Amino acid sequence: MAKAAGEETEELDHRVKRVKCDSENNGGETLLCGFQTSSVLSDSAREKTIFIHGKLDDQDAVVILEKTPIREDTLTDLFTGSRLKLEMRNDIYSTYWLQAPPHLNEIKTTVVCPATEKHVKKYQRQESFLVEESGTDYESITLPYIQRQSFSVQWVYNILEKKAEAERITYEDPDPEVGFVLLPDFKWDQKQVNDLYLIAIVHKRNIRSLRDLTSEHIPLLQNIFQRGKEAILKNFNLPASKLRVYLHYQPSYYHLHVHFTKLGYEAPGCGVERAHLLADVIQNLQSDPKYYKTRTLYFPLRADDGLLGKFKEAGRL
Amino acid sequence: MAKAAGEETEELDHRVKRVKCDSENNGGETLLCGFQTSSVLSDSAREKTIFIHGKLDDQDAVVILEKTPIREDTLTDLFTGSRLKLEMRNDIYSTYWLQAPPHLNEIKTTVVCPATEKHVKKYQRQESFLVEESGTDYESITLPYIQRQSFSVQWVYNILEKKAEAERITYEDPDPEVGFVLLPDFKWDQKQVNDLYLIAIVHKRNIRSLRDLTSEHIPLLQNIFQRGKEAILKNFNLPASKLRVYLHYQPSYYHLHVHFTKLGYEAPGCGVERAHLLADVIQNLQSDPKYYKTRTLYFPLRADDGLLGKFKEAGRL
């Protein structure tokens, strides 16, 4: 197909820009020399990461830096090859700044170039707001929003029907009423049990979230709790006293699922503002069958979440 | 007073050892060259820290390494002075290992030498276990343990009576029934609002924890919730929608207090296994005055916690 002159020029431009971005000189060794920082999108002093927006040869780029974990197998080299600068000494305690050989103290660097506005937004620190949702708010604001969005859970059905990820399943109870599939969360690489993270997805459909649960679901919840813990003990040798078992509200998808994470591992989303212990949920439904229909629930929403806009429109924030 | 010969020798030994530990050569520049690692006590890939037990000139020592946060004001020097090794390239994404000049990429080093067994224990990763405590367990195991330990809360009374930390108080409601003192937690340096952390300590004494709360305390809890949020808005310009307000169970001291932390800041102890949202506590007491007397509560205990031993003795773990 013939192309308009303008299209060709644009394509050429794009190729030229890509070549500049790649900066093949010495395998990219000095790629970042020409990087012009515009702003820090976010950073974490605790995790030693920084996300930077800037220009690389006139193109928008995002650069992500993360210091590498300290490896036990490099300690001897690190101690013999480094220099210490004394900072403070007090009795048996002393602190130093250690300057290590560069090859033993690398920084993992990710470059996105050219970066679109979407990339920049993705890496920008997003403020969260705590939302207060009464039972009535759920009916009038949240439920209509969920229904209008009609978030697809086809990928969940694919798992339940063994059309996808069948080889990843850790355990299954096929019962249509109280059954579920247990499989590792994508965040867990399964290489160590320290950050164990599994998800139980119920076979029963149309239970969107905590809000849909009543006392009739207690057998389902107890079954997940009991058999999930047993399967994790059997497969990963981790007893129930080492597990944090909970639901999210709001969940990230509206098909009922339960999170199993290792106690002591600070899994994302295990904070009190979003997580609900399964054991508490069962107890609450036992004492009040409509607990989650009537109760005011609190949860954080990111500034760019559509549901937050709905709460604002309704004057609830 | 005369000393036995053995004592003098011991003292001399100690002095010699201390000098060796200090290793004054070049201001300690090569202090760690002779460090012999015995074991890694704990480490965190997420936080880039490692705690190491070993020998320094035949003495027990603990060395703590923590990579430094990436500073915005060093980025230009970092980019121009570093070398990149390409790891992977895929479309607009590429990853590298960045080797930085040592002075721009230091490691904070703390040396404890000579270290006692207590130091080693302190830095050793402590496993936690989730404990299930029914209302009866509380009465028969936990309450007697708390009473026997008679943990001193004199330091809390000093704050309430303005005998200590008076200048740190952010807000006070002096009412003896529903009043409280609000002040910054020690973990918060008050230099930025990002990790805001305040504690409200009630004036009323003898409310040990969540377990002592009944519906008669609702006015106290509502007062803390309302006035605490107002004081934080006024003093730190942070609205209620940015706050996580909660109690701990088990608390670290048995005089009722409430935590106010910034939403989005992963404060230690804000996980669902230990934190209870104040708003939930109020709702639960409104619907069941004895909710926290009768309910089974779940919480983590460290392996070296005396209370854990009591639960084990009682066959409850």
XYZ file of C-alpha atoms in Angstrom, chain B residues 60-281:
222
model
C 32.320 -11.633 68.737
C 30.949 -8.854 66.567
C 27.780 -7.967 64.698
C 28.075 -6.028 61.447
C 25.013 -4.369 59.941
C 25.072 -3.209 56.328
C 22.358 -1.109 54.709
C 22.539 0.413 51.245
C 21.858 4.140 51.237
C 18.718 5.654 49.641
C 19.175 7.083 46.135
C 19.445 10.858 46.474
C 17.966 13.207 43.909
C 20.828 15.695 44.334
C 23.447 13.151 43.214
C 21.629 11.943 40.087
C 23.578 14.080 37.584
C 26.935 12.957 38.974
C 25.676 9.379 39.118
C 24.607 9.385 35.466
C 27.778 10.991 34.130
C 30.212 9.065 36.329
C 28.829 5.520 36.026
C 29.176 2.662 33.579
C 26.246 0.588 32.341
C 26.269 -3.087 31.420
C 23.335 -4.059 29.208
C 21.300 -6.937 30.616
C 18.233 -7.088 28.373
C 16.608 -5.076 25.618
C 12.973 -5.519 24.476
C 11.259 -2.845 22.381
C 11.149 0.364 24.417
C 12.390 -1.373 27.593
C 16.010 -2.058 28.467
C 17.692 -3.057 31.695
C 21.270 -2.521 32.805
C 23.619 -3.037 35.722
C 24.976 0.331 36.718
C 28.423 0.511 38.298
C 28.657 3.766 40.206
C 31.656 5.600 41.670
C 32.026 4.310 45.254
C 31.509 7.747 46.842
C 28.077 8.074 45.196
C 26.917 4.638 46.269
C 27.914 4.089 49.882
C 26.778 1.398 52.286
C 25.945 2.418 55.849
C 27.871 0.097 58.163
C 27.336 -0.413 61.866
C 29.746 -2.477 63.924
C 28.931 -3.809 67.393
C 32.154 -5.112 68.972
C 32.525 -6.868 71.300
C 28.961 -8.149 70.865
C 27.230 -10.146 73.584
C 24.864 -13.042 73.111
C 22.037 -10.578 73.720
C 23.099 -8.497 70.714
C 23.230 -11.555 68.518
C 19.749 -12.586 69.653
C 18.372 -9.090 69.122
C 19.427 -9.011 65.466
C 18.455 -12.599 64.704
C 15.384 -12.905 62.552
C 12.593 -13.848 64.927
C 9.891 -16.079 63.607
C 6.335 -15.050 64.452
C 3.398 -17.318 65.101
C -0.267 -16.478 64.716
C -2.094 -17.084 67.983
C -5.826 -17.733 68.249
C -7.181 -16.329 71.514
C -10.794 -16.985 72.497
C -12.472 -14.934 75.212
C -11.776 -17.811 77.609
C -8.107 -17.992 76.562
C -7.825 -14.303 77.374
C -9.162 -14.841 80.888
C -7.151 -17.977 81.615
C -3.863 -17.369 79.755
C -3.305 -13.766 78.628
C -4.762 -11.734 81.505
C -2.897 -13.668 84.244
C 0.316 -13.327 82.205
C -0.107 -9.540 81.842
C -0.883 -9.199 85.557
C 2.073 -11.342 86.649
C 4.480 -9.415 84.426
C 3.122 -6.119 85.817
C 4.662 -4.254 82.859
C 5.369 -0.733 84.066
C 3.481 2.053 82.329
C 5.060 4.747 84.535
C 6.445 6.433 81.427
C 2.868 6.759 80.142
C 1.736 8.343 83.417
C 4.711 10.737 83.180
C 3.409 11.930 79.804
C -0.179 12.273 81.041
C 1.034 14.214 84.109
C 3.421 16.416 82.043
C 6.412 15.076 83.935
C 7.981 14.090 80.613
C 7.682 14.941 76.918
C 5.325 17.850 77.704
C 6.880 19.902 74.897
C 6.100 17.158 72.384
C 2.326 17.194 72.923
C 0.418 18.054 69.743
C -3.030 18.250 71.302
C -4.736 17.494 74.590
C -8.295 16.999 75.765
C -7.902 17.020 79.584
C -11.302 15.435 80.335
C -10.710 12.525 82.776
C -13.367 10.306 81.161
C -13.067 10.919 77.403
C -9.848 12.960 77.251
C -6.460 12.037 75.787
C -3.020 13.313 74.883
C -1.919 13.247 71.243
C 1.804 13.236 70.496
C 4.207 12.087 67.775
C 5.394 8.506 67.965
C 9.151 8.124 68.481
C 9.452 6.473 65.075
C 8.403 9.737 63.377
C 11.064 12.443 63.027
C 8.363 15.016 62.056
C 10.499 16.199 59.135
C 7.953 15.155 56.511
C 4.268 14.315 56.612
C 4.782 11.241 54.394
C 5.423 8.961 57.344
C 3.228 10.778 59.877
C 2.763 8.718 63.048
C 1.029 9.988 66.182
C -0.294 8.259 69.271
C -3.346 9.190 71.318
C -2.997 8.070 74.944
C -6.206 8.110 77.013
C -6.283 9.871 80.383
C -8.512 7.173 81.866
C -6.473 4.460 83.520
C -6.969 0.715 83.788
C -8.173 0.160 80.234
C -5.512 -2.325 79.275
C -6.431 -3.098 75.678
C -9.151 -3.836 73.126
C -10.265 -6.717 75.397
C -11.356 -4.253 78.123
C -13.548 -2.182 75.805
C -17.342 -2.321 76.066
C -20.125 -0.071 74.796
C -19.540 2.283 77.751
C -16.273 3.352 76.078
C -17.909 4.428 72.817
C -17.947 8.150 73.805
C -14.212 7.946 74.629
C -13.408 6.240 71.322
C -15.555 8.636 69.292
C -13.930 11.601 71.003
C -10.425 10.362 70.150
C -11.456 9.633 66.561
C -13.079 13.043 66.031
C -10.705 15.354 67.898
C -7.601 13.426 66.874
C -8.496 13.872 63.191
C -9.246 17.576 63.736
C -5.928 18.164 65.528
C -3.983 16.444 62.732
C -5.771 18.499 60.075
C -4.995 21.699 61.990
C -1.374 20.881 62.856
C -0.211 18.920 59.824
C -2.774 19.855 57.180
C -3.667 16.210 56.595
C -7.392 15.420 56.161
C -9.138 12.383 57.643
C -9.234 10.692 54.206
C -5.420 10.416 54.431
C -5.352 8.722 57.828
C -5.285 5.136 59.078
C -6.562 5.176 62.684
C -6.247 1.916 64.625
C -5.456 -0.019 67.797
C -3.000 -2.862 68.176
C -3.859 -6.204 69.689
C -1.673 -7.296 71.418
C -0.517 -3.757 72.193
C 3.123 -3.149 73.154
C 1.992 -1.612 76.475
C -1.217 -2.155 78.397
C -2.625 1.361 78.707
C -5.184 2.146 75.989
C -3.731 4.095 73.059
C -4.681 4.690 69.433
C -2.345 4.921 66.402
C -2.749 7.606 63.723
C -0.592 6.965 60.647
C -0.620 8.337 57.124
C -2.464 6.211 54.600
C 0.059 4.899 52.091
C 2.869 4.803 54.663
C 3.492 1.159 55.494
C 3.929 1.724 59.200
C 5.207 -1.270 61.169
C 2.246 -3.049 62.786
C -0.447 -1.789 60.402
C -1.061 -5.273 58.995
C -4.477 -6.911 59.309
C -3.063 -9.506 61.741
C -2.380 -6.913 64.443
C -4.286 -3.694 63.658
C -7.968 -2.961 64.293
C -9.491 0.120 62.651
C -10.952 2.405 65.305
C -14.031 2.938 63.109
C -14.623 -0.835 63.070
C -14.120 -1.101 66.823
